[in-house]
CSV table of C-alpha atoms and ligand atoms in Angstrom, one decimal:
chain,number,residue,atom,x,y,z
A,9,MET,CA,-35.4,-23.0,-80.7
A,10,LEU,CA,-37.4,-19.8,-80.9
A,11,PHE,CA,-40.8,-19.6,-82.6
A,12,MET,CA,-43.1,-16.6,-82.9
A,13,SER,CA,-46.9,-16.7,-82.9
A,14,VAL,CA,-48.7,-13.8,-84.5
A,15,ASN,CA,-52.3,-12.8,-84.0
A,16,ALA,CA,-53.1,-10.0,-86.5
A,17,GLY,CA,-56.3,-8.0,-86.5
A,18,SER,CA,-57.4,-5.0,-88.5
A,19,SER,CA,-56.0,-2.5,-85.9
A,20,SER,CA,-53.8,-4.5,-83.6
A,21,LEU,CA,-51.1,-7.2,-83.8
A,22,LYS,CA,-50.2,-9.5,-80.9
A,23,TRP,CA,-47.1,-11.6,-80.9
A,24,GLN,CA,-45.3,-14.0,-78.6
A,25,ILE,CA,-42.0,-15.8,-78.7
A,26,TYR,CA,-41.6,-19.3,-77.4
A,27,ASP,CA,-38.6,-21.4,-76.8
A,28,MET,CA,-39.6,-24.8,-78.1
A,29,PRO,CA,-40.0,-27.6,-77.3
A,30,GLN,CA,-39.6,-26.5,-73.7
A,31,GLU,CA,-42.7,-24.3,-74.3
A,32,LYS,CA,-41.1,-21.4,-72.4
A,33,GLN,CA,-42.5,-18.0,-73.2
A,34,VAL,CA,-39.6,-15.7,-73.9
A,35,ALA,CA,-41.4,-12.5,-74.8
A,36,LYS,CA,-44.8,-11.1,-75.8
A,37,GLY,CA,-46.0,-7.9,-77.1
A,38,MET,CA,-48.5,-6.0,-79.1
A,39,ILE,CA,-49.1,-3.1,-81.4
A,40,ASP,CA,-52.3,-1.3,-80.7
A,41,ARG,CA,-54.0,1.3,-82.9
A,42,LEU,CA,-52.0,0.0,-85.8
A,43,GLY,CA,-52.3,2.3,-88.8
A,44,THR,CA,-52.4,5.5,-86.8
A,45,LYS,CA,-50.0,8.2,-85.7
A,46,ASP,CA,-50.4,7.2,-82.1
A,47,ALA,CA,-50.0,3.5,-82.3
A,48,VAL,CA,-48.8,1.9,-79.1
A,49,PHE,CA,-45.9,-0.6,-79.2
A,50,SER,CA,-45.5,-2.7,-76.0
A,51,ALA,CA,-43.4,-5.7,-75.1
A,52,THR,CA,-42.7,-7.7,-72.0
A,53,TYR,CA,-39.5,-9.8,-72.0
A,54,ASN,CA,-36.8,-11.4,-69.8
A,55,GLY,CA,-39.3,-12.2,-67.1
A,56,GLN,CA,-40.5,-8.7,-66.1
A,57,GLU,CA,-38.8,-6.1,-68.4
A,58,HIS,CA,-41.3,-3.8,-70.1
A,59,PHE,CA,-41.0,-1.6,-73.2
A,60,LYS,CA,-43.8,0.8,-74.2
A,61,LYS,CA,-43.8,3.5,-76.8
A,62,THR,CA,-46.5,5.6,-78.6
A,63,GLU,CA,-45.4,6.3,-82.1
A,64,ALA,CA,-46.6,6.5,-85.7
A,65,ILE,CA,-47.0,3.0,-87.2
A,66,LEU,CA,-48.9,3.6,-90.4
A,67,THR,CA,-48.6,0.4,-92.4
A,68,LYS,CA,-48.5,-3.3,-91.9
A,69,GLU,CA,-45.0,-3.4,-93.4
A,70,ALA,CA,-43.8,-0.8,-90.8
A,71,ALA,CA,-45.4,-2.8,-88.0
A,72,ALA,CA,-43.7,-6.1,-89.0
A,73,THR,CA,-40.3,-4.3,-89.6
A,74,LEU,CA,-40.5,-2.6,-86.2
A,75,ILE,CA,-41.3,-5.8,-84.3
A,76,LEU,CA,-38.3,-7.5,-85.9
A,77,THR,CA,-36.0,-4.5,-85.3
A,78,ARG,CA,-37.1,-4.3,-81.6
A,79,LEU,CA,-36.7,-8.1,-81.1
A,80,LYS,CA,-33.0,-7.4,-81.9
A,81,ASN,CA,-32.6,-4.1,-80.2
A,82,LEU,CA,-34.2,-5.2,-76.9
A,83,LYS,CA,-32.0,-8.3,-77.2
A,84,ILE,CA,-34.9,-10.6,-77.1
A,85,VAL,CA,-33.2,-12.5,-79.9
A,86,LYS,CA,-29.5,-12.3,-80.9
A,87,HIS,CA,-30.1,-12.8,-84.6
A,88,LEU,CA,-33.3,-12.8,-86.5
A,89,GLU,CA,-32.2,-16.2,-87.9
A,90,ASP,CA,-32.7,-17.6,-84.5
A,91,ILE,CA,-36.5,-17.5,-85.2
A,92,LYS,CA,-37.1,-20.9,-86.7
A,93,GLY,CA,-40.8,-20.5,-87.6
A,94,ILE,CA,-43.7,-18.0,-87.4
A,95,GLY,CA,-47.2,-19.2,-86.7
A,96,HIS,CA,-50.2,-17.1,-87.7
A,97,ARG,CA,-53.7,-17.3,-86.3
A,98,VAL,CA,-56.1,-17.4,-89.2
A,99,VAL,CA,-59.8,-17.0,-88.5
A,100,SER,CA,-61.2,-19.0,-91.3
A,101,GLY,CA,-59.9,-22.2,-92.9
A,102,GLY,CA,-63.4,-22.7,-94.5
A,103,GLU,CA,-63.7,-26.3,-95.6
A,104,ILE,CA,-60.3,-26.3,-97.1
A,105,PHE,CA,-58.0,-26.5,-94.2
A,106,HIS,CA,-58.6,-29.3,-91.7
A,107,GLU,CA,-55.4,-28.7,-89.8
A,108,SER,CA,-52.6,-26.2,-89.4
A,109,THR,CA,-50.4,-26.0,-92.5
A,110,LEU,CA,-47.1,-24.6,-93.8
A,111,VAL,CA,-47.7,-21.5,-95.8
A,112,ASP,CA,-46.7,-21.3,-99.5
A,113,ASP,CA,-48.0,-19.1,-102.3
A,114,GLN,CA,-50.9,-21.5,-103.0
A,115,VAL,CA,-51.9,-21.7,-99.3
A,116,LEU,CA,-51.7,-17.9,-99.1
A,117,LEU,CA,-54.0,-17.5,-102.1
A,118,LYS,CA,-56.6,-19.9,-100.6
A,119,ILE,CA,-56.6,-18.1,-97.3
A,120,GLU,CA,-57.2,-14.8,-99.2
A,121,ASN,CA,-60.0,-16.4,-101.1
A,122,LEU,CA,-61.7,-17.4,-97.9
A,123,ALA,CA,-62.0,-13.8,-97.0
A,124,GLU,CA,-65.7,-13.9,-97.8
A,125,LEU,CA,-66.2,-16.0,-94.7
A,126,ALA,CA,-64.1,-13.8,-92.5
A,127,PRO,CA,-64.2,-10.3,-94.0
A,128,LEU,CA,-62.4,-8.6,-91.1
A,129,HIS,CA,-59.7,-11.1,-90.7
A,130,ASN,CA,-58.4,-13.4,-93.4
A,131,ARG,CA,-57.2,-10.7,-95.8
A,132,VAL,CA,-55.2,-9.0,-93.0
A,133,GLU,CA,-53.8,-12.2,-91.8
A,134,ALA,CA,-52.7,-13.2,-95.3
A,135,TYR,CA,-51.2,-9.8,-95.8
A,136,PHE,CA,-49.1,-10.2,-92.7
A,137,MET,CA,-47.9,-13.6,-93.7
A,138,ASN,CA,-46.8,-12.1,-97.0
A,139,VAL,CA,-45.0,-9.3,-95.2
A,140,PHE,CA,-43.1,-11.6,-92.8
A,141,GLN,CA,-42.3,-13.9,-95.7
A,142,LYS,CA,-40.6,-11.0,-97.5
A,143,LEU,CA,-38.8,-9.8,-94.4
A,144,LEU,CA,-37.6,-13.3,-93.4
A,145,PRO,CA,-37.7,-15.4,-96.6
A,146,GLU,CA,-35.8,-18.3,-94.9
A,147,VAL,CA,-38.2,-18.7,-92.0
A,148,PRO,CA,-41.1,-21.1,-92.5
A,149,GLN,CA,-44.5,-19.8,-91.7
A,150,VAL,CA,-47.5,-21.8,-90.5
A,151,ALA,CA,-51.2,-21.0,-90.6
A,152,VAL,CA,-53.2,-22.1,-87.6
A,153,PHE,CA,-56.9,-22.0,-88.4
A,154,ASP,CA,-59.4,-21.0,-85.7
A,155,ASN,CA,-62.0,-23.4,-87.0
A,156,SER,CA,-60.0,-26.4,-88.1
A,157,PHE,CA,-60.9,-28.1,-84.9
A,158,PHE,CA,-64.5,-28.2,-86.1
A,159,SER,CA,-63.7,-29.7,-89.5
A,160,HIS,CA,-64.5,-33.2,-88.2
A,161,LEU,CA,-68.1,-32.3,-87.3
A,162,SER,CA,-70.5,-34.6,-89.1
A,163,PRO,CA,-72.9,-33.1,-91.7
A,164,ALA,CA,-75.7,-33.9,-89.3
A,165,ASN,CA,-74.1,-31.4,-86.9
A,166,TYR,CA,-72.7,-28.8,-89.3
A,167,LEU,CA,-75.6,-28.5,-91.7
A,168,TYR,CA,-78.6,-26.2,-91.1
A,169,PRO,CA,-82.0,-27.7,-91.6
A,170,ILE,CA,-82.6,-25.7,-94.8
A,171,ASP,CA,-82.6,-26.7,-98.5
A,172,LYS,CA,-79.2,-28.4,-99.1
A,173,LYS,CA,-78.7,-26.2,-102.2
A,174,TYR,CA,-77.6,-23.3,-99.9
A,175,TYR,CA,-74.8,-25.5,-98.6
A,176,ASP,CA,-74.0,-26.9,-102.1
A,177,ASN,CA,-74.0,-23.5,-103.8
A,178,TYR,CA,-72.7,-21.1,-101.1
A,179,GLY,CA,-71.1,-23.2,-98.3
A,180,ILE,CA,-73.7,-22.1,-95.8
A,181,ARG,CA,-73.0,-24.3,-92.7
A,182,LYS,CA,-71.7,-24.2,-89.2
A,183,TYR,CA,-68.0,-23.3,-89.2
A,184,GLY,CA,-67.5,-22.5,-85.5
A,185,ALA,CA,-64.8,-20.3,-83.9
A,186,HIS,CA,-62.4,-20.3,-80.9
A,187,GLY,CA,-61.2,-23.7,-82.2
A,188,THR,CA,-57.6,-23.2,-81.1
A,189,SER,CA,-58.7,-22.5,-77.6
A,190,HIS,CA,-61.1,-25.5,-77.4
A,191,ARG,CA,-58.3,-27.6,-78.9
A,192,TYR,CA,-55.8,-26.3,-76.3
A,193,VAL,CA,-58.0,-27.0,-73.3
A,194,THR,CA,-59.0,-30.4,-74.7
A,195,GLN,CA,-55.3,-31.4,-74.8
A,196,ARG,CA,-54.6,-30.0,-71.4
A,197,ALA,CA,-57.7,-31.6,-69.9
A,198,ALA,CA,-56.7,-35.0,-71.2
A,199,GLU,CA,-53.3,-34.5,-69.5
A,200,LEU,CA,-54.9,-33.6,-66.3
A,201,LEU,CA,-57.3,-36.5,-66.5
A,202,GLN,CA,-54.3,-38.8,-67.4
A,203,LYS,CA,-56.2,-40.2,-70.3
A,204,PRO,CA,-55.3,-40.4,-74.0
A,205,GLN,CA,-56.9,-37.5,-75.8
A,206,ALA,CA,-58.6,-40.0,-78.1
A,207,GLN,CA,-60.5,-41.4,-75.1
A,208,THR,CA,-61.4,-38.1,-73.6
A,209,ASN,CA,-65.0,-36.7,-73.6
A,210,LEU,CA,-65.6,-33.1,-72.5
A,211,ILE,CA,-67.7,-30.1,-72.7
A,212,THR,CA,-65.5,-27.1,-73.1
A,213,LEU,CA,-66.8,-23.6,-72.2
A,214,HIS,CA,-64.8,-20.7,-73.8
A,215,LEU,CA,-66.4,-17.8,-72.1
A,216,GLY,CA,-64.7,-14.5,-73.1
A,217,SER,CA,-66.1,-11.4,-74.6
A,218,GLY,CA,-67.0,-13.8,-77.4
A,219,ALA,CA,-68.2,-17.1,-76.1
A,220,SER,CA,-68.7,-20.6,-77.3
A,221,ILE,CA,-69.3,-24.1,-76.0
A,222,SER,CA,-68.0,-27.4,-77.7
A,223,ALA,CA,-68.9,-31.0,-77.3
A,224,ILE,CA,-65.7,-33.1,-77.4
A,225,LYS,CA,-66.1,-36.9,-78.0
A,226,ASN,CA,-63.0,-39.1,-78.1
A,227,GLY,CA,-60.8,-36.0,-78.2
A,228,GLN,CA,-62.5,-34.4,-81.2
A,229,ALA,CA,-65.1,-31.7,-81.4
A,230,ILE,CA,-68.5,-33.1,-82.5
A,231,ASP,CA,-70.4,-29.9,-82.1
A,232,THR,CA,-69.9,-26.3,-81.2
A,233,SER,CA,-72.3,-23.4,-80.4
A,234,MET,CA,-71.0,-20.8,-82.9
A,235,GLY,CA,-72.3,-21.1,-86.4
A,236,PHE,CA,-71.8,-19.8,-89.9
A,237,THR,CA,-70.6,-16.7,-88.0
A,238,PRO,CA,-69.7,-16.1,-84.4
A,239,LEU,CA,-73.1,-14.5,-83.8
A,240,ALA,CA,-74.7,-17.9,-83.0
A,241,GLY,CA,-74.8,-19.9,-79.8
A,242,ILE,CA,-74.8,-18.6,-76.2
A,243,MET,CA,-75.3,-15.1,-75.0
A,244,MET,CA,-72.1,-13.0,-75.1
A,245,GLY,CA,-70.7,-9.6,-74.2
A,246,THR,CA,-72.4,-7.8,-77.0
A,247,ARG,CA,-73.7,-10.6,-79.2
A,248,SER,CA,-77.2,-12.0,-78.8
A,249,GLY,CA,-76.3,-15.6,-79.6
A,250,ASP,CA,-79.2,-17.7,-81.0
A,251,VAL,CA,-82.4,-15.8,-81.7
A,252,ASP,CA,-85.4,-16.5,-83.8
A,253,PRO,CA,-84.5,-15.0,-87.2
A,254,SER,CA,-88.1,-13.9,-87.6
A,255,ILE,CA,-87.4,-11.1,-85.1
A,256,ILE,CA,-85.1,-9.5,-87.7
A,257,PRO,CA,-87.8,-8.3,-90.2
A,258,TYR,CA,-90.1,-7.4,-87.3
A,259,MET,CA,-87.4,-5.2,-85.7
A,260,MET,CA,-86.8,-3.6,-89.1
A,261,GLU,CA,-90.4,-2.8,-89.5
A,262,LYS,CA,-91.0,-1.5,-86.0
A,263,GLU,CA,-87.8,0.6,-86.0
A,264,GLN,CA,-88.2,1.6,-89.6
A,265,ILE,CA,-84.7,0.3,-90.5
A,266,LYS,CA,-84.1,-0.2,-94.2
A,267,ASP,CA,-80.8,-2.1,-94.2
A,268,VAL,CA,-80.7,-5.6,-92.6
A,269,LYS,CA,-77.0,-5.1,-91.9
A,270,GLU,CA,-78.1,-2.6,-89.2
A,271,ILE,CA,-80.0,-5.3,-87.4
A,272,ILE,CA,-77.1,-7.7,-87.7
A,273,ARG,CA,-74.9,-4.9,-86.2
A,274,VAL,CA,-77.4,-4.5,-83.3
A,275,LEU,CA,-77.3,-8.2,-82.7
A,276,ASN,CA,-73.5,-8.3,-82.8
A,277,LYS,CA,-72.7,-5.1,-81.0
A,278,GLU,CA,-75.5,-3.9,-78.8
A,279,SER,CA,-77.0,-7.1,-77.5
A,280,GLY,CA,-75.9,-9.8,-75.0
A,281,LEU,CA,-74.8,-8.7,-71.6
A,282,LEU,CA,-74.7,-5.1,-72.8
A,283,GLY,CA,-78.1,-5.0,-74.3
A,284,VAL,CA,-79.9,-6.9,-71.5
A,285,SER,CA,-78.2,-5.0,-68.7
A,286,GLY,CA,-78.0,-1.6,-70.4
A,287,ILE,CA,-74.8,-1.1,-68.4
A,288,SER,CA,-71.8,-2.9,-69.9
A,289,ASN,CA,-70.5,-5.8,-71.9
A,290,ASP,CA,-68.0,-6.5,-69.2
A,291,LYS,CA,-69.1,-9.3,-66.9
A,292,ARG,CA,-67.2,-7.6,-64.0
A,293,ASP,CA,-69.4,-4.5,-64.3
A,294,ILE,CA,-72.5,-6.6,-64.5
A,295,ASP,CA,-71.5,-8.5,-61.4
A,296,ASP,CA,-70.9,-5.3,-59.5
A,297,ALA,CA,-74.2,-3.7,-60.6
A,298,ALA,CA,-76.1,-6.9,-59.8
A,299,ALA,CA,-74.5,-7.1,-56.3
A,300,ALA,CA,-75.7,-3.5,-55.8
A,301,GLY,CA,-79.2,-4.6,-56.6
A,302,ASP,CA,-79.6,-3.6,-60.3
A,303,GLN,CA,-82.4,-5.8,-61.6
A,304,ARG,CA,-81.4,-5.6,-65.3
A,305,ALA,CA,-77.9,-6.7,-64.4
A,306,GLN,CA,-79.3,-9.6,-62.3
A,307,LEU,CA,-81.4,-10.6,-65.3
A,308,ALA,CA,-78.3,-10.4,-67.6
A,309,GLN,CA,-76.5,-12.7,-65.2
A,310,GLN,CA,-79.4,-15.2,-65.1
A,311,MET,CA,-79.8,-15.2,-68.8
A,312,PHE,CA,-76.1,-15.7,-69.4
A,313,ALA,CA,-75.9,-18.7,-67.1
A,314,ASN,CA,-79.2,-20.1,-68.3
A,315,ARG,CA,-78.1,-20.2,-71.9
A,316,ILE,CA,-74.9,-21.9,-71.0
A,317,VAL,CA,-76.8,-24.5,-69.0
A,318,LYS,CA,-79.1,-25.2,-72.0
A,319,TYR,CA,-76.1,-25.8,-74.3
A,320,VAL,CA,-74.2,-27.9,-71.8
A,321,GLY,CA,-77.3,-30.0,-71.3
A,322,SER,CA,-77.9,-30.5,-75.0
A,323,TYR,CA,-74.2,-31.4,-75.6
A,324,TRP,CA,-74.2,-33.8,-72.6
A,325,ALA,CA,-77.1,-35.6,-74.3
A,326,LEU,CA,-75.4,-35.5,-77.7
A,327,LEU,CA,-72.2,-37.0,-76.4
A,328,GLY,CA,-74.1,-40.1,-75.5
A,329,VAL,CA,-71.7,-40.8,-72.6
A,330,GLN,CA,-71.1,-39.0,-69.4
A,331,PRO,CA,-68.4,-36.4,-70.1
A,332,ASP,CA,-65.1,-36.8,-68.2
A,333,ALA,CA,-65.1,-33.1,-67.4
A,334,LEU,CA,-66.5,-29.7,-67.9
A,335,VAL,CA,-63.8,-27.2,-68.7
A,336,PHE,CA,-64.1,-23.4,-68.1
A,337,THR,CA,-61.8,-21.1,-69.9
A,338,ALA,CA,-61.2,-17.5,-71.3
A,339,GLY,CA,-61.8,-14.2,-69.5
A,340,ILE,CA,-65.1,-15.0,-67.8
A,341,GLY,CA,-64.6,-18.8,-67.6
A,342,GLU,CA,-61.3,-18.4,-65.8
A,343,ASN,CA,-62.2,-15.5,-63.6
A,344,ASP,CA,-65.9,-15.4,-62.8
A,345,ALA,CA,-66.7,-17.7,-59.9
A,346,LEU,CA,-70.3,-16.6,-60.0
A,347,VAL,CA,-71.1,-17.9,-63.4
A,348,ARG,CA,-69.3,-21.2,-62.8
A,349,ALA,CA,-71.3,-21.6,-59.6
A,350,ASP,CA,-74.6,-20.8,-61.3
A,351,VAL,CA,-73.9,-23.2,-64.1
A,352,CYS,CA,-72.6,-26.1,-61.9
A,353,HIS,CA,-75.4,-25.7,-59.4
A,354,ALA,CA,-78.0,-25.9,-62.2
A,355,LEU,CA,-76.4,-29.2,-63.3
A,356,ARG,CA,-76.4,-30.7,-59.8
A,357,HIS,CA,-79.1,-33.2,-60.7
A,358,LEU,CA,-76.7,-34.6,-63.4
A,359,GLY,CA,-74.2,-35.3,-60.7
A,360,VAL,CA,-72.0,-32.2,-61.0
A,361,GLN,CA,-70.8,-31.3,-57.5
A,362,LEU,CA,-68.9,-28.1,-57.3
A,363,ASP,CA,-66.3,-27.5,-54.6
A,364,ASP,CA,-67.5,-23.9,-53.7
A,365,GLN,CA,-64.2,-23.2,-51.9
A,366,ALA,CA,-62.0,-24.3,-54.8
A,367,ASN,CA,-64.2,-22.4,-57.2
A,368,GLN,CA,-63.2,-19.1,-55.6
A,369,VAL,CA,-59.9,-19.2,-57.5
A,370,ARG,CA,-59.2,-16.8,-60.3
A,371,GLY,CA,-57.3,-17.4,-63.5
A,372,GLN,CA,-55.5,-20.5,-62.3
A,373,GLU,CA,-55.6,-24.0,-63.5
A,374,ARG,CA,-57.5,-26.0,-60.9
A,375,LEU,CA,-59.9,-28.8,-60.3
A,376,ILE,CA,-63.0,-27.2,-58.8
A,377,SER,CA,-65.4,-30.2,-58.4
A,378,GLN,CA,-65.7,-32.3,-55.3
A,379,PRO,CA,-64.0,-35.7,-55.2
A,380,ASP,CA,-67.4,-37.5,-55.5
A,381,SER,CA,-68.7,-35.4,-58.4
A,382,ALA,CA,-69.9,-37.6,-61.2
A,383,VAL,CA,-68.1,-35.3,-63.6
A,384,LYS,CA,-64.9,-33.3,-62.9
A,385,VAL,CA,-65.0,-29.6,-63.4
A,386,TYR,CA,-61.8,-27.7,-64.3
A,387,ILE,CA,-60.6,-24.2,-64.8
A,388,ILE,CA,-57.9,-24.3,-67.5
A,389,PRO,CA,-56.6,-20.9,-68.6
A,390,THR,CA,-56.5,-21.0,-72.4
A,391,ASN,CA,-53.3,-20.4,-74.3
A,392,GLU,CA,-53.9,-20.0,-78.1
A,393,GLU,CA,-50.5,-18.6,-78.7
A,394,LEU,CA,-48.8,-21.6,-77.2
A,395,MET,CA,-51.0,-23.8,-79.3
A,396,ILE,CA,-49.9,-21.9,-82.4
A,397,ALA,CA,-46.2,-22.2,-81.3
A,398,ARG,CA,-46.7,-26.0,-80.8
A,399,ASP,CA,-48.2,-26.4,-84.3
A,400,THR,CA,-45.5,-24.3,-85.8
A,401,TYR,CA,-42.8,-26.2,-84.0
A,402,GLN,CA,-44.3,-29.6,-85.1
A,403,LEU,CA,-44.8,-28.7,-88.7
A,404,THR,CA,-41.4,-27.1,-89.2
A,405,GLN,CA,-39.7,-30.1,-87.6
A,406,LYS,CA,-41.4,-32.4,-90.1
A,407,HIS,CA,-40.3,-30.1,-92.9
B,5,LIG,P1,-61.4,-11.8,-75.7
B,5,LIG,O1,-60.1,-12.4,-75.8
B,5,LIG,O2,-62.5,-12.5,-76.4
B,5,LIG,O3,-61.5,-10.3,-75.8
B,5,LIG,P2,-61.3,-12.6,-72.9
B,5,LIG,O4,-61.2,-14.0,-73.0
B,5,LIG,O5,-60.0,-11.8,-72.6
B,5,LIG,O6,-61.9,-12.0,-74.2
B,5,LIG,O7,-62.4,-12.1,-71.9
B,5,LIG,C1,-62.7,-10.8,-71.7
B,5,LIG,C2,-63.9,-10.7,-70.7
B,5,LIG,O8,-63.6,-11.5,-69.6
B,5,LIG,C3,-64.2,-9.3,-70.3
B,5,LIG,O9,-65.1,-8.7,-71.1
B,5,LIG,C4,-64.9,-9.6,-68.9
B,5,LIG,O10,-66.3,-9.7,-69.2
B,5,LIG,C5,-64.4,-10.9,-68.5
B,5,LIG,N1,-63.5,-10.9,-67.3
B,5,LIG,C6,-62.2,-10.6,-67.2
B,5,LIG,N2,-61.9,-10.6,-65.9
B,5,LIG,C7,-63.0,-10.9,-65.2
B,5,LIG,C8,-63.2,-11.1,-63.8
B,5,LIG,N3,-62.3,-10.9,-62.8
B,5,LIG,N4,-64.5,-11.4,-63.4
B,5,LIG,C9,-65.5,-11.5,-64.3
B,5,LIG,N5,-65.3,-11.4,-65.6
B,5,LIG,C10,-64.0,-11.1,-66.0
């Protein structure tokens, strides 16, 4: 049974087709520079066949229509009716959606209304759901929310220590992000540990260009490092992560900046690895420059690892039990042996014993701690698209 997962952004759309319940990836592709005359349509299917074309794809309707047409023309599917469900990544479920849900008109409206919390995403995602619904009215659609995994946080962990009226009146609280990834690696870690998920305690480290850390107790997230927006938490590629908010008016005064949005832009786009190193937001470039002796790159490496260690330490304490495992995932977490080594060595006094040899692996699922380590350490490549396909399969079966 074929299921499609859709991850729509403002200028790109990624899709994958899975054969379920076997969880076999049948095809994947994306449209880049959507909305322009030189959009790029690419697809990989049948194992290793590739298709790539630069062409005008000006509207979201055109993008969705083209994907469906090509699915047939490239013989990825025989008939479009073979697609039994479409799952969509949705950035914000606010406080309304605690789990993935089948999409109907009411759900669609609620997702649109949450756009205030995810201005760049929710509206586009809702729009695509609408478009696919019109093109394939018989095919059920499912919304998979990026932050629903954090909807079980307790108020003590999701509220900010500010007057409660800001939460009551405006919903200002921690919402988190990357929930689908944290959820996926939590499920997978439980399998690897051969424990029921409901008895699994973890600290999951999603380290990509955006990065977040979650504390997982008895299989559920109890805290996460991103906040009201993805700007909070650890240091990232271009985001600062946590800073003292008082630096904002001070920076404005010193730099004679009138609009506070400009400072938020600087904290989102010009900070983190990029800002500290002055070189790049890409960890590979930082590692190369640091190895060549660049001191700012070395400082960026140290700060990046240091902030991770502080979060892991605080979540370790918050869990109240020894975690079963630390799980590294996403671009940096899966590929960067250096940061894994820095973090694990800093946690040696807590019993973390890294297997330095095993840690040299890249992008592969692997146990990288020594047999006598107090806590296991895993690399688990994330797979948000599969998680979306799983939810879509499960919800459409119940239907
Ligand atoms: P996103 O999906 O958030 O864009 P990814 O999870 O794909 O991010 O992570 C992208 C980041 O992963 C890159 O910016 C880069 O810093 C890092 N990365 C990718 N490959 C490597 C590698 N071999 N070594 C170190 N870092 C890497």
